[in-house]
Tab-separated table of C-alpha atoms in Angstrom:
chain	number	residue	atom	x	y	z
A	1	UNK	CA	38.484	-77.609	-42.823
A	2	UNK	CA	39.347	-81.323	-43.492
A	3	UNK	CA	37.638	-84.418	-41.705
A	4	UNK	CA	41.379	-85.073	-40.253
A	5	UNK	CA	41.838	-81.599	-39.015
A	6	UNK	CA	38.036	-81.624	-37.419
A	7	UNK	CA	39.066	-84.979	-36.062
A	8	UNK	CA	42.599	-83.819	-34.443
A	9	UNK	CA	40.579	-80.924	-32.856
A	10	UNK	CA	38.133	-83.333	-31.563
A	11	UNK	CA	40.678	-85.525	-29.823
A	12	UNK	CA	42.519	-82.486	-28.642
A	13	UNK	CA	39.095	-81.337	-27.274
A	14	UNK	CA	38.555	-84.291	-25.421
A	15	UNK	CA	41.735	-84.638	-23.770
A	16	UNK	CA	41.071	-80.692	-22.381
A	17	UNK	CA	37.678	-81.504	-21.356
A	18	UNK	CA	39.022	-83.997	-19.133
A	19	UNK	CA	41.419	-81.538	-17.200
A	20	UNK	CA	39.340	-80.602	-14.217
A	21	UNK	CA	40.898	-76.935	-13.984
A	22	UNK	CA	39.824	-74.592	-11.153
A	23	UNK	CA	36.260	-74.793	-12.320
A	24	UNK	CA	36.264	-78.655	-11.867
A	25	UNK	CA	37.689	-78.512	-8.483
A	26	UNK	CA	41.222	-78.672	-9.448
A	27	UNK	CA	44.086	-76.047	-9.764
A	28	UNK	CA	44.060	-73.251	-12.288
A	29	UNK	CA	45.293	-74.414	-15.614
A	30	UNK	CA	45.720	-71.795	-18.213
A	31	UNK	CA	44.905	-74.288	-20.920
A	32	UNK	CA	41.102	-74.860	-19.729
A	33	UNK	CA	40.577	-72.044	-17.247
A	34	UNK	CA	41.550	-69.082	-19.344
A	35	UNK	CA	38.897	-67.412	-21.407
A	36	UNK	CA	41.302	-67.214	-24.695
A	37	UNK	CA	42.975	-70.527	-23.460
A	38	UNK	CA	43.358	-73.629	-25.623
A	39	UNK	CA	40.370	-75.286	-24.915
A	40	UNK	CA	38.385	-72.103	-25.909
A	41	UNK	CA	40.577	-71.939	-29.237
A	42	UNK	CA	39.806	-75.611	-29.966
A	43	UNK	CA	35.988	-75.277	-29.187
A	44	UNK	CA	35.846	-72.310	-31.127
A	45	UNK	CA	37.323	-74.201	-34.086
A	46	UNK	CA	35.090	-76.874	-33.924
A	47	UNK	CA	32.043	-74.703	-33.374
A	48	UNK	CA	33.105	-72.890	-36.449
A	49	UNK	CA	33.112	-76.067	-38.504
A	50	UNK	CA	30.375	-78.293	-37.040
A	51	UNK	CA	27.981	-75.122	-36.177
A	52	UNK	CA	27.027	-74.732	-39.606
A	53	UNK	CA	23.365	-74.949	-40.701
A	54	UNK	CA	22.505	-78.727	-41.955
A	55	UNK	CA	25.404	-80.168	-40.123
A	56	UNK	CA	23.974	-83.494	-38.707
A	57	UNK	CA	23.651	-83.650	-34.927
A	58	UNK	CA	25.311	-86.871	-35.011
A	59	UNK	CA	28.641	-85.240	-36.327
A	60	UNK	CA	28.408	-83.022	-33.168
A	61	UNK	CA	27.800	-85.897	-30.580
A	62	UNK	CA	30.512	-88.164	-32.423
A	63	UNK	CA	33.242	-85.593	-32.185
A	64	UNK	CA	32.478	-83.388	-28.936
A	65	UNK	CA	31.012	-86.282	-27.012
A	66	UNK	CA	27.814	-86.150	-24.916
A	67	UNK	CA	26.797	-82.430	-24.232
A	68	UNK	CA	27.123	-80.727	-20.937
A	69	UNK	CA	23.668	-79.844	-21.034
A	70	UNK	CA	20.806	-80.936	-23.517
A	71	UNK	CA	17.964	-78.329	-23.002
A	72	UNK	CA	14.966	-77.096	-24.794
A	73	UNK	CA	15.676	-73.489	-24.169
A	74	UNK	CA	18.904	-71.363	-23.635
A	75	UNK	CA	18.312	-69.424	-20.074
A	76	UNK	CA	20.766	-66.626	-20.011
A	77	UNK	CA	19.207	-65.122	-16.839
A	78	UNK	CA	19.978	-66.918	-13.400
A	79	UNK	CA	16.350	-67.461	-12.366
A	80	UNK	CA	14.068	-69.792	-14.285
A	81	UNK	CA	10.806	-71.284	-13.627
A	82	UNK	CA	10.564	-74.843	-13.410
A	83	UNK	CA	7.689	-76.609	-14.794
A	84	UNK	CA	6.383	-80.164	-14.371
A	85	UNK	CA	6.604	-82.581	-17.100
A	86	UNK	CA	3.365	-83.863	-18.335
A	87	UNK	CA	1.075	-84.835	-21.449
A	88	UNK	CA	1.071	-82.678	-24.633
A	89	UNK	CA	-2.658	-82.153	-25.759
A	90	UNK	CA	-3.046	-81.203	-29.498
A	91	UNK	CA	-4.846	-78.141	-30.080
A	92	UNK	CA	-6.502	-80.015	-33.039
A	93	UNK	CA	-6.535	-83.148	-34.887
A	94	UNK	CA	-6.977	-86.690	-33.694
A	95	UNK	CA	-4.269	-87.190	-31.286
A	96	UNK	CA	-2.193	-89.736	-33.109
A	97	UNK	CA	1.404	-89.645	-32.153
A	98	UNK	CA	2.404	-88.413	-35.471
A	99	UNK	CA	2.190	-84.691	-34.784
A	100	UNK	CA	3.218	-82.058	-37.435
A	101	UNK	CA	6.859	-80.800	-37.218
A	102	UNK	CA	5.518	-77.472	-36.062
A	103	UNK	CA	4.666	-78.846	-32.667
A	104	UNK	CA	8.296	-80.314	-32.103
A	105	UNK	CA	10.246	-77.823	-30.210
A	106	UNK	CA	14.082	-77.379	-31.193
A	107	UNK	CA	16.699	-78.238	-28.538
A	108	UNK	CA	20.086	-77.279	-27.710
A	109	UNK	CA	23.359	-79.202	-27.204
A	110	UNK	CA	25.321	-77.318	-24.779
A	111	UNK	CA	29.230	-77.434	-24.463
A	112	UNK	CA	30.502	-75.383	-21.403
A	113	UNK	CA	33.871	-73.582	-20.965
A	114	UNK	CA	32.407	-71.822	-17.905
A	115	UNK	CA	29.094	-73.434	-16.755
A	116	UNK	CA	25.932	-71.119	-17.280
A	117	UNK	CA	28.399	-68.326	-18.162
A	118	UNK	CA	30.626	-69.127	-21.389
A	119	UNK	CA	29.647	-72.016	-23.549
A	120	UNK	CA	29.298	-73.190	-27.174
A	121	UNK	CA	25.574	-74.343	-28.182
A	122	UNK	CA	23.951	-75.530	-31.211
A	123	UNK	CA	20.602	-75.385	-31.964
A	124	UNK	CA	18.957	-78.395	-33.387
A	125	UNK	CA	15.886	-79.243	-35.476
A	126	UNK	CA	14.018	-82.177	-33.672
A	127	UNK	CA	12.586	-83.331	-37.097
A	128	UNK	CA	15.600	-83.839	-39.285
A	129	UNK	CA	18.167	-83.923	-36.292
A	130	UNK	CA	20.435	-80.977	-37.921
A	131	UNK	CA	21.973	-77.803	-36.897
A	132	UNK	CA	19.824	-74.850	-37.212
A	133	UNK	CA	22.303	-72.255	-35.823
A	134	UNK	CA	25.155	-72.442	-33.334
A	135	UNK	CA	27.040	-69.658	-31.311
A	136	UNK	CA	28.922	-68.563	-28.230
A	137	UNK	CA	27.185	-67.220	-25.059
A	138	UNK	CA	29.364	-65.390	-22.620
A	139	UNK	CA	27.938	-63.577	-19.610
A	140	UNK	CA	30.195	-61.617	-16.903
């Protein structure tokens, strides 16, 4: 897929993303509310191209914009345990800020079709800031 085609799809996605549809409190719009509508088709095509392992995270952000959610885990269930943020205590070493990459957790860019139910995600490596994997999640 050419950069020109990706750019065209990205522009289309941005315009569709701005249509509220029923989920966003507006009227039902087949293009954005349907599980097989135009927004889904555009997001799927972008995910197929930008979700390839090794794609820079910056490319995703420049094409798709700010993710709907940035999270350290994908919680496919409706229940989750909230934890308090706090300092990380290294298991060994001198406590320098330069920790090994094994201690850094990957994170996810999440772009919603239907929030928490139908979304495109990109798993990002925190060290080199590139895609590890990408896929769709759909629950009923």
